[in-house]
């Protein structure tokens, strides 16, 4: 080839090496820029995901709170209804029934016991029994443990 061919070969080799080096430098710069952009958008995505998860968990907490509140109010309502029914059933009025023979005997007993005027005592005693039963039931329920102890 000769001297000129070798000179142009070496010159074009050097130019080609510079072009490859500039290409790899540009590739590294763009790769670094793309990595930074991907990391930035991943942080933004994870931040949005965390905020949405927080909103979701607040909703779950609100639903659980309303369930607990509803159950507590239903227990309170059952207590009020039970108390009302208990107070409503304090007065005993004997009636005849077609059932067993004790109904007429109990009716006669109440008719003859009315001369003692024990109605107010019966109301107080009935309320005491109702209240004691409620306290005993609450103690029994509160003594039950989850683990079976």
mmCIF file of N, CA and C in Angstrom:
data_model
loop_
_atom_site.group_PDB
_atom_site.id
_atom_site.type_symbol
_atom_site.label_atom_id
_atom_site.label_comp_id
_atom_site.label_asym_id
_atom_site.label_seq_id
_atom_site.Cartn_x
_atom_site.Cartn_y
_atom_site.Cartn_z
ATOM 1 N N UNK A 1 0.813 -1.170 0.000
ATOM 2 C CA UNK A 1 0.000 0.000 0.000
ATOM 3 C C UNK A 1 0.869 1.250 0.000
ATOM 4 N N UNK A 2 1.725 1.326 0.679
ATOM 5 C CA UNK A 2 2.627 2.460 0.627
ATOM 6 C C UNK A 2 2.473 3.375 1.824
ATOM 7 N N UNK A 3 3.266 4.436 1.743
ATOM 8 C CA UNK A 3 3.317 5.376 2.854
ATOM 9 C C UNK A 3 2.002 6.143 2.972
ATOM 10 N N UNK A 4 1.440 6.597 1.868
ATOM 11 C CA UNK A 4 0.198 7.377 1.910
ATOM 12 C C UNK A 4 -0.955 6.485 2.352
ATOM 13 N N UNK A 5 -0.977 5.286 1.857
ATOM 14 C CA UNK A 5 -2.051 4.360 2.278
ATOM 15 C C UNK A 5 -1.983 4.069 3.765
ATOM 16 N N UNK A 6 -0.758 3.850 4.263
ATOM 17 C CA UNK A 6 -0.611 3.601 5.705
ATOM 18 C C UNK A 6 -0.989 4.840 6.516
ATOM 19 N N UNK A 7 -0.627 6.042 6.022
ATOM 20 C CA UNK A 7 -0.944 7.274 6.749
ATOM 21 C C UNK A 7 -2.454 7.480 6.799
ATOM 22 N N UNK A 8 -3.117 7.289 5.637
ATOM 23 C CA UNK A 8 -4.576 7.434 5.635
ATOM 24 C C UNK A 8 -5.248 6.336 6.463
ATOM 25 N N UNK A 9 -4.692 5.125 6.456
ATOM 26 C CA UNK A 9 -5.235 4.035 7.271
ATOM 27 C C UNK A 9 -5.128 4.356 8.751
ATOM 28 N N UNK A 10 -3.952 4.858 9.139
ATOM 29 C CA UNK A 10 -3.781 5.214 10.551
ATOM 30 C C UNK A 10 -4.662 6.406 10.911
ATOM 31 N N UNK A 11 -4.768 7.404 9.985
ATOM 32 C CA UNK A 11 -5.607 8.575 10.244
ATOM 33 C C UNK A 11 -7.071 8.175 10.387
ATOM 34 N N UNK A 12 -7.538 7.369 9.459
ATOM 35 C CA UNK A 12 -8.938 6.927 9.562
ATOM 36 C C UNK A 12 -9.158 5.991 10.758
ATOM 37 N N UNK A 13 -8.121 5.244 11.148
ATOM 38 C CA UNK A 13 -8.219 4.414 12.360
ATOM 39 C C UNK A 13 -8.363 5.275 13.602
ATOM 40 N N UNK A 14 -7.556 6.371 13.638
ATOM 41 C CA UNK A 14 -7.641 7.287 14.773
ATOM 42 C C UNK A 14 -8.997 7.989 14.770
ATOM 43 N N UNK A 15 -9.442 8.427 13.595
ATOM 44 C CA UNK A 15 -10.752 9.088 13.507
ATOM 45 C C UNK A 15 -11.860 8.121 13.918
ATOM 46 N N UNK A 16 -11.741 6.865 13.444
ATOM 47 C CA UNK A 16 -12.759 5.867 13.823
ATOM 48 C C UNK A 16 -12.750 5.607 15.325
ATOM 49 N N UNK A 17 -11.574 5.533 15.923
ATOM 50 C CA UNK A 17 -11.473 5.347 17.372
ATOM 51 C C UNK A 17 -12.080 6.530 18.131
ATOM 52 N N UNK A 18 -11.861 7.771 17.627
ATOM 53 C CA UNK A 18 -12.443 8.959 18.256
ATOM 54 C C UNK A 18 -13.968 8.914 18.137
ATOM 55 N N UNK A 19 -14.474 8.524 16.958
ATOM 56 C CA UNK A 19 -15.931 8.424 16.761
ATOM 57 C C UNK A 19 -16.518 7.368 17.690
ATOM 58 N N UNK A 20 -15.881 6.217 17.817
ATOM 59 C CA UNK A 20 -16.363 5.160 18.728
ATOM 60 C C UNK A 20 -16.312 5.650 20.173
ATOM 61 N N UNK A 21 -15.220 6.366 20.535
ATOM 62 C CA UNK A 21 -15.101 6.892 21.903
ATOM 63 C C UNK A 21 -16.188 7.928 22.172
ATOM 64 N N UNK A 22 -16.457 8.847 21.230
ATOM 65 C CA UNK A 22 -17.514 9.848 21.390
ATOM 66 C C UNK A 22 -18.881 9.159 21.467
ATOM 67 N N UNK A 23 -19.083 8.123 20.652
ATOM 68 C CA UNK A 23 -20.348 7.371 20.690
ATOM 69 C C UNK A 23 -20.558 6.690 22.034
ATOM 70 N N UNK A 24 -19.505 6.071 22.552
ATOM 71 C CA UNK A 24 -19.651 5.405 23.852
ATOM 72 C C UNK A 24 -19.844 6.444 24.969
ATOM 73 N N UNK A 25 -19.190 7.632 24.818
ATOM 74 C CA UNK A 25 -19.380 8.700 25.796
ATOM 75 C C UNK A 25 -20.815 9.217 25.765
ATOM 76 N N UNK A 26 -21.337 9.427 24.567
ATOM 77 C CA UNK A 26 -22.738 9.870 24.429
ATOM 78 C C UNK A 26 -23.679 8.791 24.968
ATOM 79 N N UNK A 27 -23.356 7.518 24.669
ATOM 80 C CA UNK A 27 -24.186 6.414 25.184
ATOM 81 C C UNK A 27 -24.183 6.412 26.708
ATOM 82 N N UNK A 28 -23.023 6.592 27.318
ATOM 83 C CA UNK A 28 -22.943 6.620 28.781
ATOM 84 C C UNK A 28 -23.692 7.822 29.358
ATOM 85 N N UNK A 29 -23.563 8.993 28.699
ATOM 86 C CA UNK A 29 -24.268 10.173 29.188
ATOM 87 C C UNK A 29 -25.782 9.997 29.095
ATOM 88 N N UNK A 30 -26.252 9.489 27.940
ATOM 89 C CA UNK A 30 -27.695 9.270 27.795
ATOM 90 C C UNK A 30 -28.194 8.178 28.745
ATOM 91 N N UNK A 31 -27.377 7.136 28.938
ATOM 92 C CA UNK A 31 -27.777 6.067 29.859
ATOM 93 C C UNK A 31 -27.878 6.612 31.276
ATOM 94 N N UNK A 32 -26.921 7.461 31.684
ATOM 95 C CA UNK A 32 -26.971 8.088 33.005
ATOM 96 C C UNK A 32 -28.174 8.995 33.150
ATOM 97 N N UNK A 33 -28.472 9.771 32.081
ATOM 98 C CA UNK A 33 -29.638 10.653 32.104
ATOM 99 C C UNK A 33 -30.932 9.849 32.188
ATOM 100 N N UNK A 34 -31.006 8.790 31.438
ATOM 101 C CA UNK A 34 -32.201 7.935 31.472
ATOM 102 C C UNK A 34 -32.334 7.261 32.835
ATOM 103 N N UNK A 35 -31.224 6.818 33.425
ATOM 104 C CA UNK A 35 -31.276 6.214 34.761
ATOM 105 C C UNK A 35 -31.773 7.220 35.805
ATOM 106 N N UNK A 36 -31.291 8.467 35.695
ATOM 107 C CA UNK A 36 -31.743 9.502 36.635
ATOM 108 C C UNK A 36 -33.230 9.776 36.451
ATOM 109 N N UNK A 37 -33.700 9.878 35.212
ATOM 110 C CA UNK A 37 -35.129 10.105 34.955
ATOM 111 C C UNK A 37 -35.983 8.939 35.460
ATOM 112 N N UNK A 38 -35.529 7.722 35.236
ATOM 113 C CA UNK A 38 -36.282 6.541 35.705
ATOM 114 C C UNK A 38 -36.333 6.536 37.227
ATOM 115 N N UNK A 39 -35.222 6.821 37.883
ATOM 116 C CA UNK A 39 -35.213 6.861 39.356
ATOM 117 C C UNK A 39 -36.140 7.963 39.872
ATOM 118 N N UNK A 40 -36.145 9.128 39.200
ATOM 119 C CA UNK A 40 -37.016 10.228 39.610
ATOM 120 C C UNK A 40 -38.485 9.827 39.485
ATOM 121 N N UNK A 41 -38.846 9.239 38.357
ATOM 122 C CA UNK A 41 -40.244 8.852 38.169
ATOM 123 C C UNK A 41 -40.637 7.666 39.052
ATOM 124 N N UNK A 42 -39.688 6.803 39.405
ATOM 125 C CA UNK A 42 -39.989 5.733 40.355
ATOM 126 C C UNK A 42 -40.289 6.307 41.731
ATOM 127 N N UNK A 43 -39.549 7.320 42.140
ATOM 128 C CA UNK A 43 -39.808 7.964 43.433
ATOM 129 C C UNK A 43 -41.184 8.620 43.412
ATOM 130 N N UNK A 44 -41.501 9.306 42.325
ATOM 131 C CA UNK A 44 -42.827 9.946 42.205
ATOM 132 C C UNK A 44 -43.923 8.873 42.247
ATOM 133 N N UNK A 45 -43.724 7.781 41.506
ATOM 134 C CA UNK A 45 -44.711 6.693 41.471
ATOM 135 C C UNK A 45 -44.891 6.090 42.864
ATOM 136 N N UNK A 46 -43.804 5.838 43.570
ATOM 137 C CA UNK A 46 -43.906 5.252 44.908
ATOM 138 C C UNK A 46 -44.548 6.221 45.895
ATOM 139 N N UNK A 47 -44.307 7.513 45.727
ATOM 140 C CA UNK A 47 -44.945 8.505 46.577
ATOM 141 C C UNK A 47 -46.461 8.526 46.344
ATOM 142 N N UNK A 48 -46.866 8.490 45.082
ATOM 143 C CA UNK A 48 -48.299 8.436 44.765
ATOM 144 C C UNK A 48 -48.911 7.146 45.289
ATOM 145 N N UNK A 49 -48.199 6.040 45.134
ATOM 146 C CA UNK A 49 -48.682 4.756 45.635
ATOM 147 C C UNK A 49 -48.837 4.788 47.156
ATOM 148 N N UNK A 50 -47.901 5.399 47.853
ATOM 149 C CA UNK A 50 -47.990 5.502 49.313
ATOM 150 C C UNK A 50 -49.160 6.363 49.751
ATOM 151 N N UNK A 51 -49.397 7.473 49.055
ATOM 152 C CA UNK A 51 -50.527 8.342 49.405
ATOM 153 C C UNK A 51 -51.848 7.618 49.162
ATOM 154 N N UNK A 52 -51.952 6.909 48.042
ATOM 155 C CA UNK A 52 -53.180 6.157 47.765
ATOM 156 C C UNK A 52 -53.397 5.037 48.781
ATOM 157 N N UNK A 53 -52.318 4.379 49.205
ATOM 158 C CA UNK A 53 -52.444 3.334 50.217
ATOM 159 C C UNK A 53 -52.868 3.924 51.558
ATOM 160 N N UNK A 54 -52.343 5.119 51.883
ATOM 161 C CA UNK A 54 -52.753 5.802 53.113
ATOM 162 C C UNK A 54 -54.244 6.129 53.065
ATOM 163 N N UNK A 55 -54.717 6.639 51.935
ATOM 164 C CA UNK A 55 -56.142 6.940 51.795
ATOM 165 C C UNK A 55 -56.972 5.672 51.909
ATOM 166 N N UNK A 56 -56.494 4.578 51.308
ATOM 167 C CA UNK A 56 -57.201 3.292 51.397
ATOM 168 C C UNK A 56 -57.284 2.813 52.848
ATOM 169 N N UNK A 57 -56.174 2.900 53.579
ATOM 170 C CA UNK A 57 -56.177 2.432 54.965
ATOM 171 C C UNK A 57 -57.029 3.331 55.861
ATOM 172 N N UNK A 58 -57.097 4.634 55.562
ATOM 173 C CA UNK A 58 -57.993 5.516 56.306
ATOM 174 C C UNK A 58 -59.433 5.097 56.065
ATOM 175 N N UNK A 59 -59.756 4.726 54.827
ATOM 176 C CA UNK A 59 -61.096 4.225 54.525
ATOM 177 C C UNK A 59 -61.404 2.933 55.258
ATOM 178 N N UNK A 60 -60.432 2.017 55.302
ATOM 179 C CA UNK A 60 -60.629 0.755 56.028
ATOM 180 C C UNK A 60 -60.849 1.035 57.514
ATOM 181 N N UNK A 61 -60.061 1.953 58.063
ATOM 182 C CA UNK A 61 -60.210 2.321 59.475
ATOM 183 C C UNK A 61 -61.571 2.937 59.733
ATOM 184 N N UNK A 62 -62.038 3.783 58.813
ATOM 185 C CA UNK A 62 -63.359 4.405 58.978
ATOM 186 C C UNK A 62 -64.460 3.352 58.948
ATOM 187 N N UNK A 63 -64.349 2.384 58.046
ATOM 188 C CA UNK A 63 -65.363 1.321 57.979
ATOM 189 C C UNK A 63 -65.350 0.496 59.258
ATOM 190 N N UNK A 64 -64.174 0.138 59.747
ATOM 191 C CA UNK A 64 -64.086 -0.628 60.998
ATOM 192 C C UNK A 64 -64.658 0.176 62.170
ATOM 193 N N UNK A 65 -64.350 1.482 62.196
ATOM 194 C CA UNK A 65 -64.869 2.332 63.258
ATOM 195 C C UNK A 65 -66.390 2.372 63.226
ATOM 196 N N UNK A 66 -66.971 2.500 62.029
ATOM 197 C CA UNK A 66 -68.424 2.538 61.938
ATOM 198 C C UNK A 66 -69.046 1.189 62.301
ATOM 199 N N UNK A 67 -68.369 0.080 61.963
ATOM 200 C CA UNK A 67 -68.878 -1.229 62.391
ATOM 201 C C UNK A 67 -68.877 -1.352 63.908
ATOM 202 N N UNK A 68 -67.784 -0.930 64.539
ATOM 203 C CA UNK A 68 -67.708 -0.988 66.002
ATOM 204 C C UNK A 68 -68.759 -0.083 66.627
ATOM 205 N N UNK A 69 -68.902 1.115 66.074
ATOM 206 C CA UNK A 69 -69.902 2.053 66.577
ATOM 207 C C UNK A 69 -71.315 1.495 66.404
ATOM 208 N N UNK A 70 -71.577 0.881 65.252
ATOM 209 C CA UNK A 70 -72.886 0.284 65.010
ATOM 210 C C UNK A 70 -73.169 -0.852 65.993
ATOM 211 N N UNK A 71 -72.175 -1.695 66.220
ATOM 212 C CA UNK A 71 -72.357 -2.810 67.157
ATOM 213 C C UNK A 71 -72.565 -2.298 68.576
ATOM 214 N N UNK A 72 -71.814 -1.280 68.972
ATOM 215 C CA UNK A 72 -71.988 -0.712 70.319
ATOM 216 C C UNK A 72 -73.376 -0.103 70.466
ATOM 217 N N UNK A 73 -73.829 0.596 69.443
ATOM 218 C CA UNK A 73 -75.168 1.185 69.511
ATOM 219 C C UNK A 73 -76.260 0.114 69.495
ATOM 220 N N UNK A 74 -76.025 -0.981 68.760
ATOM 221 C CA UNK A 74 -77.024 -2.054 68.774
ATOM 222 C C UNK A 74 -77.085 -2.735 70.141
ATOM 223 N N UNK A 75 -75.921 -2.870 70.806
ATOM 224 C CA UNK A 75 -75.923 -3.423 72.161
ATOM 225 C C UNK A 75 -76.632 -2.472 73.119
ATOM 226 N N UNK A 76 -76.355 -1.172 72.981
ATOM 227 C CA UNK A 76 -77.026 -0.189 73.820
ATOM 228 C C UNK A 76 -78.532 -0.194 73.567
ATOM 229 N N UNK A 77 -78.924 -0.297 72.307
ATOM 230 C CA UNK A 77 -80.345 -0.338 71.985
ATOM 231 C C UNK A 77 -80.993 -1.603 72.564
ATOM 232 N N UNK A 78 -80.304 -2.737 72.488
ATOM 233 C CA UNK A 78 -80.829 -3.973 73.062
ATOM 234 C C UNK A 78 -80.972 -3.840 74.573
ATOM 235 N N UNK A 79 -80.031 -3.142 75.212
ATOM 236 C CA UNK A 79 -80.126 -2.915 76.654
ATOM 237 C C UNK A 79 -81.342 -2.055 76.981
ATOM 238 N N UNK A 80 -81.568 -0.998 76.201
ATOM 239 C CA UNK A 80 -82.714 -0.126 76.442
ATOM 240 C C UNK A 80 -84.022 -0.882 76.201
ATOM 241 N N UNK A 81 -84.081 -1.643 75.124
ATOM 242 C CA UNK A 81 -85.292 -2.419 74.836
ATOM 243 C C UNK A 81 -85.532 -3.458 75.926
ATOM 244 N N UNK A 82 -84.464 -4.131 76.361
ATOM 245 C CA UNK A 82 -84.608 -5.120 77.433
ATOM 246 C C UNK A 82 -85.061 -4.491 78.729
ATOM 247 N N UNK A 83 -84.510 -3.313 79.029
ATOM 248 C CA UNK A 83 -84.920 -2.612 80.243
ATOM 249 C C UNK A 83 -86.393 -2.204 80.148
ATOM 250 N N UNK A 84 -86.787 -1.704 78.983
ATOM 251 C CA UNK A 84 -88.196 -1.318 78.795
ATOM 252 C C UNK A 84 -89.130 -2.500 78.893
ATOM 253 N N UNK A 85 -88.739 -3.605 78.288
ATOM 254 C CA UNK A 85 -89.596 -4.800 78.364
ATOM 255 C C UNK A 85 -89.657 -5.343 79.784
ATOM 256 N N UNK A 86 -88.528 -5.253 80.489
ATOM 257 C CA UNK A 86 -88.532 -5.727 81.872
ATOM 258 C C UNK A 86 -89.440 -4.866 82.740
ATOM 259 N N UNK A 87 -89.348 -3.559 82.568
ATOM 260 C CA UNK A 87 -90.225 -2.681 83.333
ATOM 261 C C UNK A 87 -91.679 -2.873 82.928
ATOM 262 N N UNK A 88 -91.913 -3.159 81.658
ATOM 263 C CA UNK A 88 -93.276 -3.380 81.198
ATOM 264 C C UNK A 88 -93.859 -4.680 81.699
ATOM 265 N N UNK A 89 -93.010 -5.648 81.976
ATOM 266 C CA UNK A 89 -93.518 -6.947 82.420
ATOM 267 C C UNK A 89 -93.505 -7.094 83.934
ATOM 268 N N UNK A 90 -93.231 -6.016 84.657
ATOM 269 C CA UNK A 90 -93.208 -6.115 86.119
ATOM 270 C C UNK A 90 -94.594 -6.405 86.659
ATOM 271 N N UNK A 91 -95.601 -5.747 86.123
ATOM 272 C CA UNK A 91 -96.980 -5.961 86.608
ATOM 273 C C UNK A 91 -97.484 -7.305 86.096
ATOM 274 N N UNK A 92 -97.885 -8.140 87.003
ATOM 275 C CA UNK A 92 -98.385 -9.460 86.626
ATOM 276 C C UNK A 92 -99.914 -9.431 86.697
ATOM 277 N N UNK A 93 -100.514 -9.810 85.612
ATOM 278 C CA UNK A 93 -101.977 -9.940 85.599
ATOM 279 C C UNK A 93 -102.297 -11.391 85.321
ATOM 280 N N UNK A 94 -102.839 -12.080 86.300
ATOM 281 C CA UNK A 94 -103.128 -13.507 86.099
ATOM 282 C C UNK A 94 -104.237 -13.679 85.066
ATOM 283 N N UNK A 95 -104.030 -14.609 84.190
ATOM 284 C CA UNK A 95 -105.018 -14.924 83.161
ATOM 285 C C UNK A 95 -105.225 -16.425 83.159
ATOM 286 N N UNK A 96 -106.341 -16.768 82.742
ATOM 287 C CA UNK A 96 -106.592 -18.215 82.646
ATOM 288 C C UNK A 96 -106.118 -18.684 81.288
ATOM 289 N N UNK A 97 -105.534 -19.819 81.276
ATOM 290 C CA UNK A 97 -105.086 -20.386 80.016
ATOM 291 C C UNK A 97 -105.592 -21.810 79.928
ATOM 292 N N UNK A 98 -105.602 -22.265 78.743
ATOM 293 C CA UNK A 98 -106.085 -23.631 78.553
ATOM 294 C C UNK A 98 -104.980 -24.636 78.739
ATOM 295 N N UNK A 99 -103.848 -24.225 79.299
ATOM 296 C CA UNK A 99 -102.678 -25.088 79.423
ATOM 297 C C UNK A 99 -102.796 -26.066 80.567
ATOM 298 N N UNK A 100 -102.107 -25.842 81.639
ATOM 299 C CA UNK A 100 -102.030 -26.774 82.765
ATOM 300 C C UNK A 100 -102.894 -26.274 83.912
ATOM 301 N N UNK A 101 -103.010 -27.036 84.917
ATOM 302 C CA UNK A 101 -103.889 -26.711 86.030
ATOM 303 C C UNK A 101 -103.299 -25.732 87.021
ATOM 304 N N UNK A 102 -102.036 -25.381 86.889
ATOM 305 C CA UNK A 102 -101.421 -24.471 87.849
ATOM 306 C C UNK A 102 -101.818 -23.019 87.600
ATOM 307 N N UNK A 103 -102.249 -22.672 86.379
ATOM 308 C CA UNK A 103 -102.575 -21.283 86.066
ATOM 309 C C UNK A 103 -103.725 -20.778 86.916
ATOM 310 N N UNK A 104 -104.746 -21.550 87.057
ATOM 311 C CA UNK A 104 -105.878 -21.102 87.874
ATOM 312 C C UNK A 104 -105.474 -21.026 89.346
ATOM 313 N N UNK A 105 -104.614 -21.926 89.793
ATOM 314 C CA UNK A 105 -104.160 -21.918 91.178
ATOM 315 C C UNK A 105 -103.323 -20.664 91.448
ATOM 316 N N UNK A 106 -102.433 -20.298 90.539
ATOM 317 C CA UNK A 106 -101.626 -19.096 90.708
ATOM 318 C C UNK A 106 -102.518 -17.864 90.673
ATOM 319 N N UNK A 107 -103.534 -17.852 89.810
ATOM 320 C CA UNK A 107 -104.477 -16.736 89.768
ATOM 321 C C UNK A 107 -105.215 -16.584 91.084
ATOM 322 N N UNK A 108 -105.672 -17.703 91.663
ATOM 323 C CA UNK A 108 -106.340 -17.646 92.960
ATOM 324 C C UNK A 108 -105.383 -17.163 94.048
ATOM 325 N N UNK A 109 -104.139 -17.593 93.990
ATOM 326 C CA UNK A 109 -103.130 -17.176 94.964
ATOM 327 C C UNK A 109 -102.925 -15.657 94.905
ATOM 328 N N UNK A 110 -102.846 -15.102 93.716
ATOM 329 C CA UNK A 110 -102.680 -13.650 93.586
ATOM 330 C C UNK A 110 -103.930 -12.899 94.023
ATOM 331 N N UNK A 111 -105.079 -13.465 93.769
ATOM 332 C CA UNK A 111 -106.312 -12.808 94.228
ATOM 333 C C UNK A 111 -106.343 -12.747 95.754
ATOM 334 N N UNK A 112 -105.986 -13.817 96.426
ATOM 335 C CA UNK A 112 -106.010 -13.855 97.890
ATOM 336 C C UNK A 112 -104.832 -13.091 98.508
ATOM 337 N N UNK A 113 -103.703 -12.965 97.785
ATOM 338 C CA UNK A 113 -102.533 -12.252 98.314
ATOM 339 C C UNK A 113 -102.655 -10.741 98.156
ATOM 340 N N UNK A 114 -103.675 -10.275 97.451
ATOM 341 C CA UNK A 114 -103.809 -8.831 97.242
ATOM 342 C C UNK A 114 -104.144 -8.089 98.536
ATOM 343 N N UNK A 115 -104.638 -8.796 99.542
ATOM 344 C CA UNK A 115 -104.939 -8.120 100.801
ATOM 345 C C UNK A 115 -103.682 -7.716 101.555
ATOM 346 N N UNK A 116 -102.541 -8.333 101.219
ATOM 347 C CA UNK A 116 -101.272 -7.978 101.880
ATOM 348 C C UNK A 116 -100.641 -6.725 101.274
ATOM 349 N N UNK A 117 -101.112 -6.275 100.147
ATOM 350 C CA UNK A 117 -100.619 -5.100 99.418
ATOM 351 C C UNK A 117 -99.098 -5.162 99.207
ATOM 352 N N UNK A 118 -98.672 -6.213 98.586
ATOM 353 C CA UNK A 118 -97.250 -6.429 98.321
ATOM 354 C C UNK A 118 -96.851 -5.953 96.915
ATOM 355 N N UNK A 119 -97.682 -5.163 96.261
ATOM 356 C CA UNK A 119 -97.385 -4.756 94.887
ATOM 357 C C UNK A 119 -96.105 -3.918 94.811
ATOM 358 N N UNK A 120 -95.951 -2.934 95.658
ATOM 359 C CA UNK A 120 -94.755 -2.074 95.596
ATOM 360 C C UNK A 120 -93.495 -2.882 95.948
ATOM 361 N N UNK A 121 -93.614 -3.776 96.928
ATOM 362 C CA UNK A 121 -92.480 -4.631 97.276
ATOM 363 C C UNK A 121 -92.128 -5.542 96.101
ATOM 364 N N UNK A 122 -93.132 -6.055 95.397
ATOM 365 C CA UNK A 122 -92.896 -6.931 94.250
ATOM 366 C C UNK A 122 -92.199 -6.179 93.124
ATOM 367 N N UNK A 123 -92.573 -4.912 92.917
ATOM 368 C CA UNK A 123 -91.933 -4.118 91.873
ATOM 369 C C UNK A 123 -90.460 -3.900 92.220
ATOM 370 N N UNK A 124 -90.169 -3.533 93.441
ATOM 371 C CA UNK A 124 -88.783 -3.307 93.863
ATOM 372 C C UNK A 124 -87.980 -4.595 93.787
ATOM 373 N N UNK A 125 -88.569 -5.688 94.251
ATOM 374 C CA UNK A 125 -87.885 -6.980 94.203
ATOM 375 C C UNK A 125 -87.645 -7.424 92.756
ATOM 376 N N UNK A 126 -88.628 -7.223 91.896
ATOM 377 C CA UNK A 126 -88.478 -7.593 90.488
ATOM 378 C C UNK A 126 -87.379 -6.778 89.815
ATOM 379 N N UNK A 127 -87.324 -5.470 90.123
ATOM 380 C CA UNK A 127 -86.258 -4.642 89.570
ATOM 381 C C UNK A 127 -84.897 -5.088 90.095
ATOM 382 N N UNK A 128 -84.815 -5.414 91.368
ATOM 383 C CA UNK A 128 -83.551 -5.897 91.936
ATOM 384 C C UNK A 128 -83.095 -7.185 91.279
ATOM 385 N N UNK A 129 -84.034 -8.084 91.024
ATOM 386 C CA UNK A 129 -83.678 -9.341 90.355
ATOM 387 C C UNK A 129 -83.178 -9.055 88.945
ATOM 388 N N UNK A 130 -83.878 -8.158 88.250
ATOM 389 C CA UNK A 130 -83.466 -7.818 86.892
ATOM 390 C C UNK A 130 -82.071 -7.180 86.887
ATOM 391 N N UNK A 131 -81.823 -6.255 87.793
ATOM 392 C CA UNK A 131 -80.534 -5.575 87.868
ATOM 393 C C UNK A 131 -79.415 -6.548 88.250
ATOM 394 N N UNK A 132 -79.690 -7.419 89.216
ATOM 395 C CA UNK A 132 -78.691 -8.417 89.621
ATOM 396 C C UNK A 132 -78.364 -9.384 88.497
ATOM 397 N N UNK A 133 -79.365 -9.769 87.741
ATOM 398 C CA UNK A 133 -79.132 -10.662 86.603
ATOM 399 C C UNK A 133 -78.274 -9.971 85.553
ATOM 400 N N UNK A 134 -78.536 -8.688 85.312
ATOM 401 C CA UNK A 134 -77.723 -7.937 84.352
ATOM 402 C C UNK A 134 -76.276 -7.823 84.795
ATOM 403 N N UNK A 135 -76.050 -7.523 86.064
ATOM 404 C CA UNK A 135 -74.684 -7.413 86.589
ATOM 405 C C UNK A 135 -73.981 -8.764 86.523
ATOM 406 N N UNK A 136 -74.691 -9.829 86.874
ATOM 407 C CA UNK A 136 -74.091 -11.174 86.818
ATOM 408 C C UNK A 136 -73.746 -11.548 85.379
ATOM 409 N N UNK A 137 -74.627 -11.193 84.435
ATOM 410 C CA UNK A 137 -74.339 -11.504 83.029
ATOM 411 C C UNK A 137 -73.121 -10.730 82.544
ATOM 412 N N UNK A 138 -72.999 -9.475 82.928
ATOM 413 C CA UNK A 138 -71.835 -8.676 82.518
ATOM 414 C C UNK A 138 -70.565 -9.245 83.132
ATOM 415 N N UNK A 139 -70.615 -9.658 84.406
ATOM 416 C CA UNK A 139 -69.435 -10.267 85.042
ATOM 417 C C UNK A 139 -69.059 -11.573 84.350
ATOM 418 N N UNK A 140 -70.057 -12.364 83.990
ATOM 419 C CA UNK A 140 -69.791 -13.639 83.329
ATOM 420 C C UNK A 140 -69.173 -13.411 81.955
ATOM 421 N N UNK A 141 -69.714 -12.472 81.206
ATOM 422 C CA UNK A 141 -69.184 -12.201 79.873
ATOM 423 C C UNK A 141 -67.785 -11.628 79.964
ATOM 424 N N UNK A 142 -67.536 -10.760 80.920
ATOM 425 C CA UNK A 142 -66.204 -10.153 81.021
ATOM 426 C C UNK A 142 -65.172 -11.130 81.565
ATOM 427 N N UNK A 143 -65.585 -12.201 82.213
ATOM 428 C CA UNK A 143 -64.605 -13.160 82.724
ATOM 429 C C UNK A 143 -64.175 -14.173 81.666
ATOM 430 N N UNK A 144 -64.871 -14.242 80.552
ATOM 431 C CA UNK A 144 -64.512 -15.174 79.489
ATOM 432 C C UNK A 144 -63.309 -14.617 78.769
ATOM 433 N N UNK A 145 -62.267 -15.423 78.635
ATOM 434 C CA UNK A 145 -61.040 -14.980 77.981
ATOM 435 C C UNK A 145 -60.935 -15.673 76.638
ATOM 436 N N UNK A 146 -60.218 -15.043 75.745
ATOM 437 C CA UNK A 146 -60.119 -15.555 74.392
ATOM 438 C C UNK A 146 -59.301 -16.827 74.329
ATOM 439 N N UNK A 147 -58.248 -16.907 75.100
ATOM 440 C CA UNK A 147 -57.350 -18.049 75.038
ATOM 441 C C UNK A 147 -57.898 -19.301 75.694
ATOM 442 N N UNK A 148 -59.033 -19.241 76.323
ATOM 443 C CA UNK A 148 -59.595 -20.399 76.970
ATOM 444 C C UNK A 148 -59.151 -20.574 78.404
ATOM 445 N N UNK A 149 -58.472 -19.586 78.956
ATOM 446 C CA UNK A 149 -58.018 -19.698 80.360
ATOM 447 C C UNK A 149 -59.166 -19.388 81.306
#
